[in-house]
CSV table of C-alpha atoms in Angstrom, one decimal:
chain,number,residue,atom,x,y,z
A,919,UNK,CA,165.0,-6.3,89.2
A,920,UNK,CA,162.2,-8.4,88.8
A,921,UNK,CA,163.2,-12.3,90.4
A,922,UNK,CA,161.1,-15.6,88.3
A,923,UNK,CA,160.7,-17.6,91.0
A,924,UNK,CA,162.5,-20.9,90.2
A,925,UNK,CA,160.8,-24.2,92.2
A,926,UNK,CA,161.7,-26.5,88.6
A,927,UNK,CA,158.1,-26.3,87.2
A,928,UNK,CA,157.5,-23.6,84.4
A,929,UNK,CA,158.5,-22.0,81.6
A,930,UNK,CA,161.5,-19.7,83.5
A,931,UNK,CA,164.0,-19.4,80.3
A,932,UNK,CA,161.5,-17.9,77.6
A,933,UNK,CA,160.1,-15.3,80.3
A,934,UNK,CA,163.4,-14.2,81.4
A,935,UNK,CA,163.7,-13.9,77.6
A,936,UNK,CA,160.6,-12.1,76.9
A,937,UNK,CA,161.7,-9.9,79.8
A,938,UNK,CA,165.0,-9.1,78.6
A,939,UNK,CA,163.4,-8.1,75.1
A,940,UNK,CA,161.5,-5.3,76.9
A,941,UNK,CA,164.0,-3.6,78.8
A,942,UNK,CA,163.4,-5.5,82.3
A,943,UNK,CA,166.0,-7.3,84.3
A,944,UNK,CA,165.5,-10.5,86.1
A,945,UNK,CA,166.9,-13.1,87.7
A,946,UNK,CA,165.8,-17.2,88.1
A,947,UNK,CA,166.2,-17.5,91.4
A,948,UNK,CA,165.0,-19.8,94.0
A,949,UNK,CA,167.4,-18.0,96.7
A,950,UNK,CA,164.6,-16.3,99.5
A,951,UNK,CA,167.0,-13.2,99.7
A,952,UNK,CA,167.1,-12.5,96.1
A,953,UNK,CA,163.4,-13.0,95.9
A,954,UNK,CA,163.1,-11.3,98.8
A,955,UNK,CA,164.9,-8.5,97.8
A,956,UNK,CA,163.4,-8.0,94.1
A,957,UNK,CA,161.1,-5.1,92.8
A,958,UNK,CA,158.7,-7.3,92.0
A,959,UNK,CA,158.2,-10.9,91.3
A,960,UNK,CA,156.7,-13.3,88.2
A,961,UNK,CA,155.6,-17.1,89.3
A,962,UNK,CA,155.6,-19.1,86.2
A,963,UNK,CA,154.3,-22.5,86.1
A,964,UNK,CA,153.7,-25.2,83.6
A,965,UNK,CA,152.4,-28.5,85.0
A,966,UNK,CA,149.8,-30.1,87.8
A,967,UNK,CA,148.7,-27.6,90.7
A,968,UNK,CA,149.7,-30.6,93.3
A,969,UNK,CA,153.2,-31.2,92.2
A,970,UNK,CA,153.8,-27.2,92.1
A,971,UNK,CA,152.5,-27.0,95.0
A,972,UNK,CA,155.0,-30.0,96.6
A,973,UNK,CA,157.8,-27.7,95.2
A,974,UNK,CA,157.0,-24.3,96.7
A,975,UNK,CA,157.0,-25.6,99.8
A,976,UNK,CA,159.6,-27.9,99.7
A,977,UNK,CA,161.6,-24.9,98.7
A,978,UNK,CA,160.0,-22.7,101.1
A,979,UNK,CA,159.2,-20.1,98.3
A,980,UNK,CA,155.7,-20.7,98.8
A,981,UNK,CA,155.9,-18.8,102.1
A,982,UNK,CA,158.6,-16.5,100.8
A,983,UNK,CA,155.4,-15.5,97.8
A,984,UNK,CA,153.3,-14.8,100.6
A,985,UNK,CA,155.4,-12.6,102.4
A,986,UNK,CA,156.2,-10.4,99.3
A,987,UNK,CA,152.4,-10.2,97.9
A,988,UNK,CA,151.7,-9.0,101.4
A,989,UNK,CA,154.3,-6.2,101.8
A,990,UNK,CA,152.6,-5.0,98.3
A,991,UNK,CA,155.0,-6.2,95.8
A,992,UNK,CA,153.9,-6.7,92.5
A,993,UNK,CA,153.1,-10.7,91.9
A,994,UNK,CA,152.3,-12.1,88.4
A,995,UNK,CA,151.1,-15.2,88.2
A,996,UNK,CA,151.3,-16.9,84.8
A,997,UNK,CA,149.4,-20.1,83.6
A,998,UNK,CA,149.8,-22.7,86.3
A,999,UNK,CA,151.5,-19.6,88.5
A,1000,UNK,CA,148.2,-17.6,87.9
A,1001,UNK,CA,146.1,-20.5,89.5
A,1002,UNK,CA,148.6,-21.0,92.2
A,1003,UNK,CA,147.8,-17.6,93.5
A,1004,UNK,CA,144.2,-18.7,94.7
A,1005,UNK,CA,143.2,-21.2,97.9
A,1006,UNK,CA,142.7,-24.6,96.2
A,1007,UNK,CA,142.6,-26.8,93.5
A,1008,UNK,CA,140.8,-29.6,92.2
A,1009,UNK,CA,143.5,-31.3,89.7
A,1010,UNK,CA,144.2,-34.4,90.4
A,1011,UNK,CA,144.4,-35.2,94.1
A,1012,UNK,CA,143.6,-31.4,95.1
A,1013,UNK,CA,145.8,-29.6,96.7
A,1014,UNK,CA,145.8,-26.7,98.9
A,1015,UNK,CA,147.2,-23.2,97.1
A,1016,UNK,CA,148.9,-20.4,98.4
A,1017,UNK,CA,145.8,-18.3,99.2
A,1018,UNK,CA,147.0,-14.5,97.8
A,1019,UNK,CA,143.3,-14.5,96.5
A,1020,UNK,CA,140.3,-16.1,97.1
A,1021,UNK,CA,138.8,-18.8,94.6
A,1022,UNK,CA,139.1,-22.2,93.6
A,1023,UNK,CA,140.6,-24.0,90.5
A,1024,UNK,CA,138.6,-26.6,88.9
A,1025,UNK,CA,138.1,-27.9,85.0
A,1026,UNK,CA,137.3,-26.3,82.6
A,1027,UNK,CA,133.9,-27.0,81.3
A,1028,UNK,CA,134.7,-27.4,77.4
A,1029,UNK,CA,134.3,-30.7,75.3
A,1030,UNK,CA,137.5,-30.8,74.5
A,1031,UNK,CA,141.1,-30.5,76.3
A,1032,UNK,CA,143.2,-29.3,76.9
A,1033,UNK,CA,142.5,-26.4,75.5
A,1034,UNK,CA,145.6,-25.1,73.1
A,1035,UNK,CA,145.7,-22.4,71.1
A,1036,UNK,CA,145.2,-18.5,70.7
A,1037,UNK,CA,142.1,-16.7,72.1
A,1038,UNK,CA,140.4,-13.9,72.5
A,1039,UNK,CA,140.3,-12.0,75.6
A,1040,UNK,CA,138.0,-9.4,76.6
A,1041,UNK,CA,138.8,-6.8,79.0
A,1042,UNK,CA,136.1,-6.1,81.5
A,1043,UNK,CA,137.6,-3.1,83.9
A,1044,UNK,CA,140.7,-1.1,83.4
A,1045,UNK,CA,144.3,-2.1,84.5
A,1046,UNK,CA,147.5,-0.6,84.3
A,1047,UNK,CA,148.3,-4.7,83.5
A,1048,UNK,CA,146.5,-4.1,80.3
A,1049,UNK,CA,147.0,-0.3,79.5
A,1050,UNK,CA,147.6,-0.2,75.5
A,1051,UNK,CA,145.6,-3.4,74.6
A,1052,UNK,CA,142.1,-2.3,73.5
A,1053,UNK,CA,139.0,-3.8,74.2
A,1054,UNK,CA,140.0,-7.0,73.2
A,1055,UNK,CA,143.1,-9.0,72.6
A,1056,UNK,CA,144.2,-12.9,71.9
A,1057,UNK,CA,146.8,-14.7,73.8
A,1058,UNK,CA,148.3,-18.2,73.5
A,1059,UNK,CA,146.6,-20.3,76.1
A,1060,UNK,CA,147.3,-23.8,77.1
A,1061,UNK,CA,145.4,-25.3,80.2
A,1062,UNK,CA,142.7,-27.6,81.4
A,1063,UNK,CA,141.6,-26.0,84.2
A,1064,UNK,CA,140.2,-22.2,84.8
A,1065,UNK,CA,140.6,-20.1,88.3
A,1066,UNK,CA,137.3,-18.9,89.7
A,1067,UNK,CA,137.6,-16.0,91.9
A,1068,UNK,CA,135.3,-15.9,94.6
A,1069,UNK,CA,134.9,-11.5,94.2
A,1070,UNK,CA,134.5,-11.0,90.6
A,1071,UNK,CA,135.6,-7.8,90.7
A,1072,UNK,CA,139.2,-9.5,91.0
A,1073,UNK,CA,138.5,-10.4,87.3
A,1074,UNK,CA,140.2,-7.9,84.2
A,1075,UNK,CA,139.8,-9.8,81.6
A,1076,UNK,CA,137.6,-13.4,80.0
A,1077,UNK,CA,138.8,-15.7,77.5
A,1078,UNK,CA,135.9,-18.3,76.2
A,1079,UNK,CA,136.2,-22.0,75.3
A,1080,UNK,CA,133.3,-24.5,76.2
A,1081,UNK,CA,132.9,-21.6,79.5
A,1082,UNK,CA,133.9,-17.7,80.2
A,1083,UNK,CA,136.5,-18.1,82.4
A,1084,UNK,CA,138.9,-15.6,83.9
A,1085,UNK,CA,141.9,-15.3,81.8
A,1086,UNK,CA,143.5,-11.8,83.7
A,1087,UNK,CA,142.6,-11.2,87.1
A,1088,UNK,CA,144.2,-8.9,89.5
A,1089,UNK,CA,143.8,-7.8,93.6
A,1090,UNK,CA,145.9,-4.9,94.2
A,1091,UNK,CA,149.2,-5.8,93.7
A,1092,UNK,CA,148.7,-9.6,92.5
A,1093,UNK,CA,147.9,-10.1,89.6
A,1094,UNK,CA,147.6,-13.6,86.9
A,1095,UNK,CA,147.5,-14.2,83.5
A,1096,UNK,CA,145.6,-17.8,81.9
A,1097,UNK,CA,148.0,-17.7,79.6
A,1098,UNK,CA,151.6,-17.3,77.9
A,1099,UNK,CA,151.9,-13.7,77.6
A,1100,UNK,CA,156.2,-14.8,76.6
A,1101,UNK,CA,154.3,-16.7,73.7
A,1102,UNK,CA,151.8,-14.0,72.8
A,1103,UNK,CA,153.9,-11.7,70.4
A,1104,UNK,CA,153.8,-8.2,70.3
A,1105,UNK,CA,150.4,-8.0,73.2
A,1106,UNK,CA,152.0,-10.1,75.5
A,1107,UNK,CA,155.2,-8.3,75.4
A,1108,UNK,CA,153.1,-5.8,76.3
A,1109,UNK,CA,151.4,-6.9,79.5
A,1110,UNK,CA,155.0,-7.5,80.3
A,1111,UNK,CA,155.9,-4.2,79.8
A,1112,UNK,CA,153.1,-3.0,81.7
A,1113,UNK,CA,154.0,-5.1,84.2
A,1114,UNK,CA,158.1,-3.9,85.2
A,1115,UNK,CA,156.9,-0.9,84.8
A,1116,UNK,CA,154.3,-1.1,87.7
């Protein structure tokens, strides 16, 4: 059982869909039991890091997150849920993140944005996150602002717009994706694939 953790931000429906679609249960949940309880865990987001940030702790998942990446249970991060994972942010007012990895978020250094759109990601180590996608793969991507890992080696995989940025990173269990892999067609029903199956 894989639990979507639910704190109103994100796009929860179409990657309980895209789940389904492979073979994977889940559940949207913001109940700490359930999540507690899951095999593994997906953080969604879509939104500002500040506000998402408000949310998690107001609904005590952001501890709960924590917890779970500690005790080694796989954690996907996706768009705004991959940039949560790291220590801080700069959108907006900046805010404080929940610190699974070590980085900061800041904007993207491109001359237009957001940026929107499909793009091409090169992989840069192996992962069983990516097993079956090649070299090189595009996902849909919509954001404004990149992570940037402090230990590169946490990186798997760059997209480029304006910058390289980090578009798949992954520490051991935790692990983030730029962009919409539920969006991405057949590839990104294949990271989530990968993913359950880890």
């Amino acid at each position: 059982m894989i639990a979507i953790a639910d704190y109103g931000m994100g796009n929860r429906r179409s990657v309980e869909k895209a789940l389904e679609h492979v073979g994977a249960r889940s559940a949207i949940t913001a109940d700490h039991d359930e999540v507690g309880a899951a095999d593994a865990v997906i953080l969604p987001g879509v939104g500002a890091f500040p506000e998402a940030m408000r949310n998690l702790r107001a609904t005590g998942l952001d501890e709960v997150l924590r917890e779970r990446a500690a005790a080694g249970v796989p954690l996907l991060g996706i768009c705004l849920g991959m940039q949560l994972l790291f220590e801080s942010s700069s959108e907006h007012e900046g805010a404080e993140g929940l610190g699974i990895l070590p980085g900061a978020v800041t904007r993207l250094d491109a001359p237009k944005l957001p940026h929107i759109g499909w793009n091409l990601v090169t992989l840069e180590r192996g992962s069983q996150l990516t097993s079956g996608l090649g070299e090189a793969t595009a996902f849909y991507h919509v954001h404004s602002f990149v992570c940037r890992p402090a230990d590169e080696g946490d990186v798997v995989g760059r997209g480029e717009y304006g910058e390289r940025f980090a578009s798949i990173v992954e520490r051991g269990n935790v692990k983030g994706a730029q962009f919409h892999p539920e969006k991405s067609s057949r590839d990104g029903l294949r990271l989530l694939r990968n993913f359950a199956r880890a």
